[in-house]
Coordinates of N, CA and C and ligand atoms in Angstrom, one line a residue:
X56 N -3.6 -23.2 -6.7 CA -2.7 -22.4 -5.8 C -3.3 -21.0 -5.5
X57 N -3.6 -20.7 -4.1 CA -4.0 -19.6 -4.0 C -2.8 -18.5 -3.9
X58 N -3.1 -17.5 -4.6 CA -2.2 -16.2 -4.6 C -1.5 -15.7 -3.2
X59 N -2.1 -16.6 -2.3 CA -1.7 -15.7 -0.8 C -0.6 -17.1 -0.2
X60 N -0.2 -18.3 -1.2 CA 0.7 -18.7 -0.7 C 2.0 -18.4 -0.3
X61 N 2.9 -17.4 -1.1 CA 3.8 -17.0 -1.3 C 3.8 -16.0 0.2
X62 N 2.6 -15.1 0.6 CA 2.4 -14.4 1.9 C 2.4 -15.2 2.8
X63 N 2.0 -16.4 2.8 CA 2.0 -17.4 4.1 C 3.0 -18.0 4.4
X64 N 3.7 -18.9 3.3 CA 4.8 -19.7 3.7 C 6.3 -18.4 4.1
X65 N 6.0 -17.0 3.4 CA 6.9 -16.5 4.8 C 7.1 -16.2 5.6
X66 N 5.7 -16.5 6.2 CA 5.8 -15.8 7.8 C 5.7 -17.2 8.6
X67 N 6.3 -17.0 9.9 CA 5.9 -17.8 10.9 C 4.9 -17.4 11.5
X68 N 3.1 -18.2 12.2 CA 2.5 -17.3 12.5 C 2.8 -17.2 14.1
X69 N 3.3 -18.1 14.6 CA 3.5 -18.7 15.7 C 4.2 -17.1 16.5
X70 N 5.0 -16.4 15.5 CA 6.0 -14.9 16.2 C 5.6 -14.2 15.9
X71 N 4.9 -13.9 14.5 CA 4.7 -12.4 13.9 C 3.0 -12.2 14.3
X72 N 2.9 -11.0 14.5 CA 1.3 -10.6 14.8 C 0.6 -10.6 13.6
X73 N 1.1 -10.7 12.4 CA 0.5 -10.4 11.2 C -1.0 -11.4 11.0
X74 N -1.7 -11.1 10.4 CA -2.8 -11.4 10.3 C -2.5 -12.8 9.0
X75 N -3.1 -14.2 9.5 CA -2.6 -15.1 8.9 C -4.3 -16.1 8.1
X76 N -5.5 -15.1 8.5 CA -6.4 -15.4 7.5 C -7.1 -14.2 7.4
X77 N -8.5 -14.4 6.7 CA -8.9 -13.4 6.2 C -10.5 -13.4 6.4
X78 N -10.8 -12.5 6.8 CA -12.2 -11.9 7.3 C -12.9 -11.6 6.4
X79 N -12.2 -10.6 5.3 CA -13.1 -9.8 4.3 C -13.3 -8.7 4.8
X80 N -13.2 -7.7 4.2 CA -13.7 -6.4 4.6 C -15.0 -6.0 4.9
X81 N -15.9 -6.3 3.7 CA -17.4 -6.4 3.4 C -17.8 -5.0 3.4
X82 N -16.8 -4.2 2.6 CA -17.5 -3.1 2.3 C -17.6 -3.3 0.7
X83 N -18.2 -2.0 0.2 CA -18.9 -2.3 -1.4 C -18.0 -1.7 -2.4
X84 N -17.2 -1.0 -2.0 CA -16.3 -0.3 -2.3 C -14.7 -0.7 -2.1
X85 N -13.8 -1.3 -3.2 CA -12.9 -2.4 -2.6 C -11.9 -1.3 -2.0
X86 N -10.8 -1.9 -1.4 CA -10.3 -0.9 -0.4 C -9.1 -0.7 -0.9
X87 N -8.2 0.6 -1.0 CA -6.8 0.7 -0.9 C -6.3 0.9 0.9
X88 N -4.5 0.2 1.2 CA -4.1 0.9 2.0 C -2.4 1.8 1.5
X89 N -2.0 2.3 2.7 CA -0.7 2.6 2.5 C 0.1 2.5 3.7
X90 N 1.1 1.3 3.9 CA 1.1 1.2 5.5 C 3.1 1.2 5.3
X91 N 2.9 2.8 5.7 CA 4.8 2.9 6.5 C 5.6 2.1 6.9
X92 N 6.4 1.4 6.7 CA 6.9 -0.3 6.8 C 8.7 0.3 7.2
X93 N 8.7 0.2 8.8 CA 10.0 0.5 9.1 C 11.1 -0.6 9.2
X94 N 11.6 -1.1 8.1 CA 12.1 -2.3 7.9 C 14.0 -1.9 7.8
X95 N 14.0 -3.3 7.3 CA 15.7 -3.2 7.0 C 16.2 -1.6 6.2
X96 N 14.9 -1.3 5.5 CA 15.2 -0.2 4.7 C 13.6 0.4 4.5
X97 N 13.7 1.9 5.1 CA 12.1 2.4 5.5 C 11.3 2.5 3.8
X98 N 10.4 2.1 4.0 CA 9.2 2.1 2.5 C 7.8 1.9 2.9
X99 N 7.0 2.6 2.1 CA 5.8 2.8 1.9 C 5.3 1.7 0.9
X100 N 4.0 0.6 1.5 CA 3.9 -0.9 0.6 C 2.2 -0.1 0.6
X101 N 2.3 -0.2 -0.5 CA 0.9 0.7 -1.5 C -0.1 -0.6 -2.2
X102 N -1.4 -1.0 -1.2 CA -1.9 -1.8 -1.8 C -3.1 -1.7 -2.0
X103 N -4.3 -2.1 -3.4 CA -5.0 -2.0 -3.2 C -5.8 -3.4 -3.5
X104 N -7.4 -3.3 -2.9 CA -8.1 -4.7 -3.0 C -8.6 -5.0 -4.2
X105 N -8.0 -6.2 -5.2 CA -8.1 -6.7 -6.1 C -8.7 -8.2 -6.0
X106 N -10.0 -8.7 -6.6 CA -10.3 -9.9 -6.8 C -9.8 -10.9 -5.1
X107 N -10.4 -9.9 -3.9 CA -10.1 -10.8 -2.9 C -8.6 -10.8 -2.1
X108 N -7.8 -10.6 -2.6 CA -6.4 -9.7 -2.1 C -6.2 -8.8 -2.0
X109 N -4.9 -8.6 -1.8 CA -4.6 -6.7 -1.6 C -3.3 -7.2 -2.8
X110 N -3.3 -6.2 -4.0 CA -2.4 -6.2 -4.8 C -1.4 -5.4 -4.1
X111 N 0.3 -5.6 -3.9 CA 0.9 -5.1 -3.1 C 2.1 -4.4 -4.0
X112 N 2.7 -3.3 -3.7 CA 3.6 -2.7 -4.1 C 4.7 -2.1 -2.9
X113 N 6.1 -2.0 -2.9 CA 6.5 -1.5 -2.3 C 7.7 -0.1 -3.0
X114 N 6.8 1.0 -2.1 CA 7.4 2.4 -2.6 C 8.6 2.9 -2.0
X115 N 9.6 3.2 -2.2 CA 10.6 3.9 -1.1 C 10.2 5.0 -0.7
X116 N 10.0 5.6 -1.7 CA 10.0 7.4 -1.2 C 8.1 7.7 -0.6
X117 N 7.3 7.0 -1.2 CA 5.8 6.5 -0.6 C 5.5 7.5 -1.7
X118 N 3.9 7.9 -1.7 CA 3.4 8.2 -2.6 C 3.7 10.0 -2.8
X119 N 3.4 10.5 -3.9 CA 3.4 11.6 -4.1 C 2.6 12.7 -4.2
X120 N 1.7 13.8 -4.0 CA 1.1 14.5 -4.7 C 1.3 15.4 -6.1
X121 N 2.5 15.2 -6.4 CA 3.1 16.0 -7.6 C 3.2 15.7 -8.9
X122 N 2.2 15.3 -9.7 CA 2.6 14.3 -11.1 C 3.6 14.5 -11.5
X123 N 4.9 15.3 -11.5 CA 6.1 15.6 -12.1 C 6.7 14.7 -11.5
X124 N 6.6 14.1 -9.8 CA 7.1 13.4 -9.1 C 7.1 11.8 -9.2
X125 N 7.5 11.1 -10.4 CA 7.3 9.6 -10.3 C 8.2 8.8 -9.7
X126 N 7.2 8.0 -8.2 CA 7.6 7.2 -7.4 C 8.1 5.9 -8.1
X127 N 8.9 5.2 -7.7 CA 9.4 3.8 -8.2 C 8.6 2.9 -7.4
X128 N 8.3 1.8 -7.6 CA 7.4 1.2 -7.1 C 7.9 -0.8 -7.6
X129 N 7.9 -1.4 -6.3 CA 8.4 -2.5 -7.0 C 7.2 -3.8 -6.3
X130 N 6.8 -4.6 -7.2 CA 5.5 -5.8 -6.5 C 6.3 -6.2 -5.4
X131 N 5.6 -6.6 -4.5 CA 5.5 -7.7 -3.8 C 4.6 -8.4 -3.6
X132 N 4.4 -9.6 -2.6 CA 3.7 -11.1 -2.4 C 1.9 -10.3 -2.5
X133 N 0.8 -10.6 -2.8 CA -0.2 -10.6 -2.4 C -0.8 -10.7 -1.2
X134 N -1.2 -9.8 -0.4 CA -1.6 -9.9 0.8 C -2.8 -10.4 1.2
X135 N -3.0 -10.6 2.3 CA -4.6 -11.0 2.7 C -5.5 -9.6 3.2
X136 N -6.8 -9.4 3.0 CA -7.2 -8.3 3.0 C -7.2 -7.7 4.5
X137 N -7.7 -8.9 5.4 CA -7.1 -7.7 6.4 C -5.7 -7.2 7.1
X138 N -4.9 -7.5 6.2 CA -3.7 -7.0 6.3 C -3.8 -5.8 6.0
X139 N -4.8 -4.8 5.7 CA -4.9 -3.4 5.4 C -5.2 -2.6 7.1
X140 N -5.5 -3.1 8.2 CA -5.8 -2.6 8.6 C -4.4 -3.2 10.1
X141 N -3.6 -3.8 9.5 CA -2.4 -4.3 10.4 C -1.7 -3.1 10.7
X142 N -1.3 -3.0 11.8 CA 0.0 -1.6 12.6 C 0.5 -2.6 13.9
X143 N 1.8 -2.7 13.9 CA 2.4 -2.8 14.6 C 3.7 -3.4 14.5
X144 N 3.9 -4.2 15.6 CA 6.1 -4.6 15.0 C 5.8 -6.5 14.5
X145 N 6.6 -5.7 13.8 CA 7.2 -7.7 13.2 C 8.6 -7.7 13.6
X146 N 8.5 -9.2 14.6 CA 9.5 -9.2 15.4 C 11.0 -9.4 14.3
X147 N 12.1 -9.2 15.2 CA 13.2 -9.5 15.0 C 13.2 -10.7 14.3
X148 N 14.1 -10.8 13.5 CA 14.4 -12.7 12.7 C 12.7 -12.8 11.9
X149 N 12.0 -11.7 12.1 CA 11.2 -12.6 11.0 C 10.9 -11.8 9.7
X150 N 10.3 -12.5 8.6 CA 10.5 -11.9 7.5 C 9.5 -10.6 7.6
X151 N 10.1 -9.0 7.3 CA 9.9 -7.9 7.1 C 10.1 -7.3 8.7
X152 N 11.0 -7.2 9.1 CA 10.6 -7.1 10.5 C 11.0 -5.8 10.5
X153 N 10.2 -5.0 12.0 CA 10.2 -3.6 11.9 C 8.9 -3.3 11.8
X154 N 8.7 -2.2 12.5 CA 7.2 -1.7 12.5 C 6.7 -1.3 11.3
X155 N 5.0 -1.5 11.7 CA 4.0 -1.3 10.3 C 3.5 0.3 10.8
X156 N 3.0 1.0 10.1 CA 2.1 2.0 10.7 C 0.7 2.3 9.2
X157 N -0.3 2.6 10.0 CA -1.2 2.7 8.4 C -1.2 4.0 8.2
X158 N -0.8 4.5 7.3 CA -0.2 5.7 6.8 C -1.7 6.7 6.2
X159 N -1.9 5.7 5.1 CA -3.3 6.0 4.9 C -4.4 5.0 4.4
X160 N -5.7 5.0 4.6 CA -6.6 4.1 4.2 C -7.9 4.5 3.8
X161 N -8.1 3.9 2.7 CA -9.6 4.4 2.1 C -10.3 3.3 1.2
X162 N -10.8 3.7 0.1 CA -11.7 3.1 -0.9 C -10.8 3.6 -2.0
X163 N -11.1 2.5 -3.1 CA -10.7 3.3 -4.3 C -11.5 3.0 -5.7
X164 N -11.5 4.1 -6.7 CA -12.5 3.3 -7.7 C -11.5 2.9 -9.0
X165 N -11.8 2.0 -9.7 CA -10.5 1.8 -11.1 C -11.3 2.5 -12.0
X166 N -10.4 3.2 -12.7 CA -10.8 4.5 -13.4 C -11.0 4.0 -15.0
X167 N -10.2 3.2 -15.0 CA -10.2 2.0 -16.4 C -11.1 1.3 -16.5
X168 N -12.1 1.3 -15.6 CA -13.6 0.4 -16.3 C -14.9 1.7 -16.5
X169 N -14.2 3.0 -16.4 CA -15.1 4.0 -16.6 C -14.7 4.6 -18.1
X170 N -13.9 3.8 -19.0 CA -12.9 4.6 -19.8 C -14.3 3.7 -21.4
X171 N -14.3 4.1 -22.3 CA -15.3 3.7 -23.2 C -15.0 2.5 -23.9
X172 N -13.8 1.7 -23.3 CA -13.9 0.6 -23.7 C -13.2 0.6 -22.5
X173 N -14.0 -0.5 -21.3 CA -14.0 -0.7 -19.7 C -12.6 -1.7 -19.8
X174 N -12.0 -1.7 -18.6 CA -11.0 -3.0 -18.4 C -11.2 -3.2 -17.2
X175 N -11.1 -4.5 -16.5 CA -10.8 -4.8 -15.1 C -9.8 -4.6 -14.6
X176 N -10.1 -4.0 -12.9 CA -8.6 -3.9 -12.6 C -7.6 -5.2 -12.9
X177 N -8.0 -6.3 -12.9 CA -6.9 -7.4 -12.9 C -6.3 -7.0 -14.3
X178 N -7.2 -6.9 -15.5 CA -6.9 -6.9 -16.7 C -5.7 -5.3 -17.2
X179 N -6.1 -4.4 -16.6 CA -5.0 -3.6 -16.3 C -3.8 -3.9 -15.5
X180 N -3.8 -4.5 -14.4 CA -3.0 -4.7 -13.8 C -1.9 -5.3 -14.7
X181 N -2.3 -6.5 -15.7 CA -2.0 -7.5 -16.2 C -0.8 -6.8 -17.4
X182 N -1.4 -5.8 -17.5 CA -1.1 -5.3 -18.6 C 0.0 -4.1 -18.6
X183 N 0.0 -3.6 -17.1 CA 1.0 -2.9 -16.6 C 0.3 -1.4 -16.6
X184 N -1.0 -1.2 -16.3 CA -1.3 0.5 -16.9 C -2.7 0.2 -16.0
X185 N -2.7 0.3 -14.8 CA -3.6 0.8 -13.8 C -3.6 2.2 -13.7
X186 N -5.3 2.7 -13.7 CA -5.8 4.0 -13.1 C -6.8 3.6 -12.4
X187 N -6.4 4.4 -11.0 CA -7.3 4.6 -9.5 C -7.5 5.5 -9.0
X188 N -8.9 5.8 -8.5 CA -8.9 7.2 -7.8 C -9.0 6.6 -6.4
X189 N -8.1 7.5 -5.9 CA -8.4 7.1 -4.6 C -8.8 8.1 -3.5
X190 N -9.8 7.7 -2.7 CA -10.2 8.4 -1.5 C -10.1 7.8 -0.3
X191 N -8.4 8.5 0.1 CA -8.1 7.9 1.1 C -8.5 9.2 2.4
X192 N -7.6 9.3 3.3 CA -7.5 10.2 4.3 C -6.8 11.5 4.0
X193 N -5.6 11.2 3.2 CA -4.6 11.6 2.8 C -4.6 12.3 1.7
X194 N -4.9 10.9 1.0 CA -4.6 11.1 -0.8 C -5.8 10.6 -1.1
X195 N -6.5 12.0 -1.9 CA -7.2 12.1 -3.2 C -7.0 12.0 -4.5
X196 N -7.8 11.9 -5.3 CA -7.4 12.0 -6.8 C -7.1 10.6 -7.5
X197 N -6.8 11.2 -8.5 CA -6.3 9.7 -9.7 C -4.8 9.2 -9.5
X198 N -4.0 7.9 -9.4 CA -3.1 7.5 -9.2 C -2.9 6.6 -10.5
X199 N -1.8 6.9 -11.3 CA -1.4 5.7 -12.0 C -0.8 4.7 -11.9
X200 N -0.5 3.5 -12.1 CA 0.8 2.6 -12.0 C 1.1 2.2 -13.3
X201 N 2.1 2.1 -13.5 CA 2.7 1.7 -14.7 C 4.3 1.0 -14.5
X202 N 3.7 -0.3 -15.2 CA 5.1 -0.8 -15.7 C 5.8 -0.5 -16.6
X203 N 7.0 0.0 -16.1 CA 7.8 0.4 -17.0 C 9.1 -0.6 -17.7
X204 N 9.6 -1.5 -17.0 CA 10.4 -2.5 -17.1 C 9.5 -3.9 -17.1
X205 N 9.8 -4.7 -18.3 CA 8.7 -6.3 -18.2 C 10.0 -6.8 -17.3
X206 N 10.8 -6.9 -17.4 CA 12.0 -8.1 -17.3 C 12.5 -8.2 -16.1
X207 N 12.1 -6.7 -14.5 CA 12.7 -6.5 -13.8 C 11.4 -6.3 -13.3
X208 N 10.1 -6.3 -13.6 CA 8.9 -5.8 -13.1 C 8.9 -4.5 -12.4
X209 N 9.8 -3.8 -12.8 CA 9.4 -2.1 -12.1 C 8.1 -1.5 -12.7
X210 N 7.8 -0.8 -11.8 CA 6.9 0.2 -11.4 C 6.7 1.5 -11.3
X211 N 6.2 2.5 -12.1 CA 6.1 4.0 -11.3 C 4.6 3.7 -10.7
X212 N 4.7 4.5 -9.6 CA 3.5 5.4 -9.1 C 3.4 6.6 -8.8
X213 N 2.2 7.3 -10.1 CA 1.9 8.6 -10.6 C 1.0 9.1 -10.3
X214 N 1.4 10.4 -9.7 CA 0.2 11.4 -9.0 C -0.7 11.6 -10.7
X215 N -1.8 11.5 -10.8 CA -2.5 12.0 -12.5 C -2.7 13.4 -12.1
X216 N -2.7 14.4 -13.1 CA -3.3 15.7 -13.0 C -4.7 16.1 -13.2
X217 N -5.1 16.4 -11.8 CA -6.2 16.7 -11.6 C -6.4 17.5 -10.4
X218 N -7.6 18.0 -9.9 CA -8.1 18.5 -9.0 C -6.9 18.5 -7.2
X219 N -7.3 17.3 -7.3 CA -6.5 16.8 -6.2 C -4.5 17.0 -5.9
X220 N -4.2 17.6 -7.4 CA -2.6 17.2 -7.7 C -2.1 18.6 -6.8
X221 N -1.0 18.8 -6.6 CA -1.0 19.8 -5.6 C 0.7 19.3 -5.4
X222 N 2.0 20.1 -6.1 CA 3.1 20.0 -6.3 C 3.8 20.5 -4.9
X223 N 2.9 21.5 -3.9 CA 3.5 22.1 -3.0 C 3.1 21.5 -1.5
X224 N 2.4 20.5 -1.7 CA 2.2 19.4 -0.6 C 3.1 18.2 -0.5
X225 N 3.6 17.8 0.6 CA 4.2 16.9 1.2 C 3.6 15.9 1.9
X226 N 3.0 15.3 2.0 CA 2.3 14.4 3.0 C 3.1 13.0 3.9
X227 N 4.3 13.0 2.9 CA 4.7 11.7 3.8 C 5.6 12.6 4.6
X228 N 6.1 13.7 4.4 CA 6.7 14.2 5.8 C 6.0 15.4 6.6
X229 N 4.6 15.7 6.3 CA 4.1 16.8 6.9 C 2.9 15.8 7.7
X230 N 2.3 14.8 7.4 CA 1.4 14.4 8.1 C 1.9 13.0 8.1
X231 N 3.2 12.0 9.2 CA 3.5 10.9 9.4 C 2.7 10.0 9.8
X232 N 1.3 10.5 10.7 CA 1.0 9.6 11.7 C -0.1 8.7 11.2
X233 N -0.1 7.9 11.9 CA -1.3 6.3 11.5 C -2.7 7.1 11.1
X234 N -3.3 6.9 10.2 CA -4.9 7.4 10.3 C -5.9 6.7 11.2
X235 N -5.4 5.2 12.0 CA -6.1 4.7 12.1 C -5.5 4.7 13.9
X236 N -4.5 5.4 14.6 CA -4.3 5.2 16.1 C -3.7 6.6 16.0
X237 N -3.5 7.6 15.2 CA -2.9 9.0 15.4 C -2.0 8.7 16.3
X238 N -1.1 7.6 15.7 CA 0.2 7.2 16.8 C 1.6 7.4 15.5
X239 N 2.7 7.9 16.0 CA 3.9 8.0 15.5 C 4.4 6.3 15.0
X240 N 5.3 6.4 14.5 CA 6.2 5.1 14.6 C 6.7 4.7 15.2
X241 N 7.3 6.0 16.6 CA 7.8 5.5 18.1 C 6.9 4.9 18.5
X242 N 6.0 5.9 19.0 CA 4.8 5.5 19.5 C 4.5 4.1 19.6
X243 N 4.1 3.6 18.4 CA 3.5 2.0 17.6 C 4.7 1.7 18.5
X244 N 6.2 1.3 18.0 CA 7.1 0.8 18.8 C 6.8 0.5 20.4
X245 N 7.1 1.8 20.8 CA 7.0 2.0 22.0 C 5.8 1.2 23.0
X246 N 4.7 1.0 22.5 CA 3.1 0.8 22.6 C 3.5 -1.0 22.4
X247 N 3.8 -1.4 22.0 CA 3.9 -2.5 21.4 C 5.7 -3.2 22.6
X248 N 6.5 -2.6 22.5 CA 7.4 -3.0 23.6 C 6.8 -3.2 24.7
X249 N 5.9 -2.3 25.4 CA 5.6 -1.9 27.0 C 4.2 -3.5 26.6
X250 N 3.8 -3.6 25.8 CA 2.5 -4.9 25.9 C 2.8 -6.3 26.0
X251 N 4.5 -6.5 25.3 CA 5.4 -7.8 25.5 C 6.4 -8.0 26.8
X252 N 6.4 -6.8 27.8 CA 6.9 -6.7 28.6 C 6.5 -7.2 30.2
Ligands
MN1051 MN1 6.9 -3.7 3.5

């Protein structure tokens, strides 16, 4: 059973624009994204490329720069990689519907196979205690995830302190726009109505 079953059997591909195989990225460096998801209820789905997917999280409040500030963070389905580079609407009646926007996108390195006794991201993952640095557009620096709940699978996502941490920055409401169309969320809407019309 591949991991991206659970991503496919719920979409229809026949309605949704969503990306229903996979290309590969083919860069050397596996990729994180973070793509503003205006759904039944607005969240930030925080994923990075693991073993050929995108390990997926979905954030409400989206990420932080503040390590005092710990995000909740709850899994979702496994994505296909070029779903990192998806923006736009998922129609009405289908599952997640509401516009995508890519918030931010980069590379990231796992900081846990640089530690003196190395782990794989999967093997952290596994274990509930991922460290990533990530160099996105946006966001710099080290990010933790941690499970905090086995039984409910919750999540924080933690700004780490370092260089990059910066308690007096806001990013998900001082810089909203896509990194990849410097388009709003109307916009993406708006852009996307006027093309089905
Ligand atoms: Mn989502």
């Amino acid at each position: 059973m591949s991991s991206l079953d659970e991503y496919l059997e719920k979409r229809d591909f026949q309605g949704t624009p969503e990306p229903a195989s996979d290309s590969g990225t083919g860069a050397d460096e596996p990729a994180f994204v973070i793509q503003k998801h205006d759904a039944s209820t607005l969240h930030y789905d925080f994923r990075l490329e693991v073993e050929g997917v995108l390990k997926s999280w979905a954030v409400p409040k989206g990420p932080s720069t503040d390590p005092s500030d710990k995000r909740l963070a709850q899994p979702t389905e496994d994505h296909p990689l070029d779903y990192a580079t998806f923006e736009g609407i998922i129609p009405e009646d289908h599952y997640g519907a509401g516009t995508v926007l890519v918030w931010d996108l980069g590379s990231y390195r796992n900081l846990r196979a640089e530690e003196d006794d190395p782990v794989s991201m999967t093997e952290a993952l596994d274990a509930g205690k991922g460290k990533v640095w990530l160099e996105g557009q946006k966001l710099h620096g080290g990010y933790a995830l941690v499970r905090i709940d086995d039984a409910e699978d919750r999540w924080l996502l933690i700004k780490m302190d370092d260089e990059a941490a910066d308690a007096r920055r806001n990013p998900t409401s001082t810089e909203p726009r896509s990194v990849l169309s410097d388009r709003s969320l109307r916009e993406i809407a708006d852009d996307a109505e006027e093309s089905s019309s």
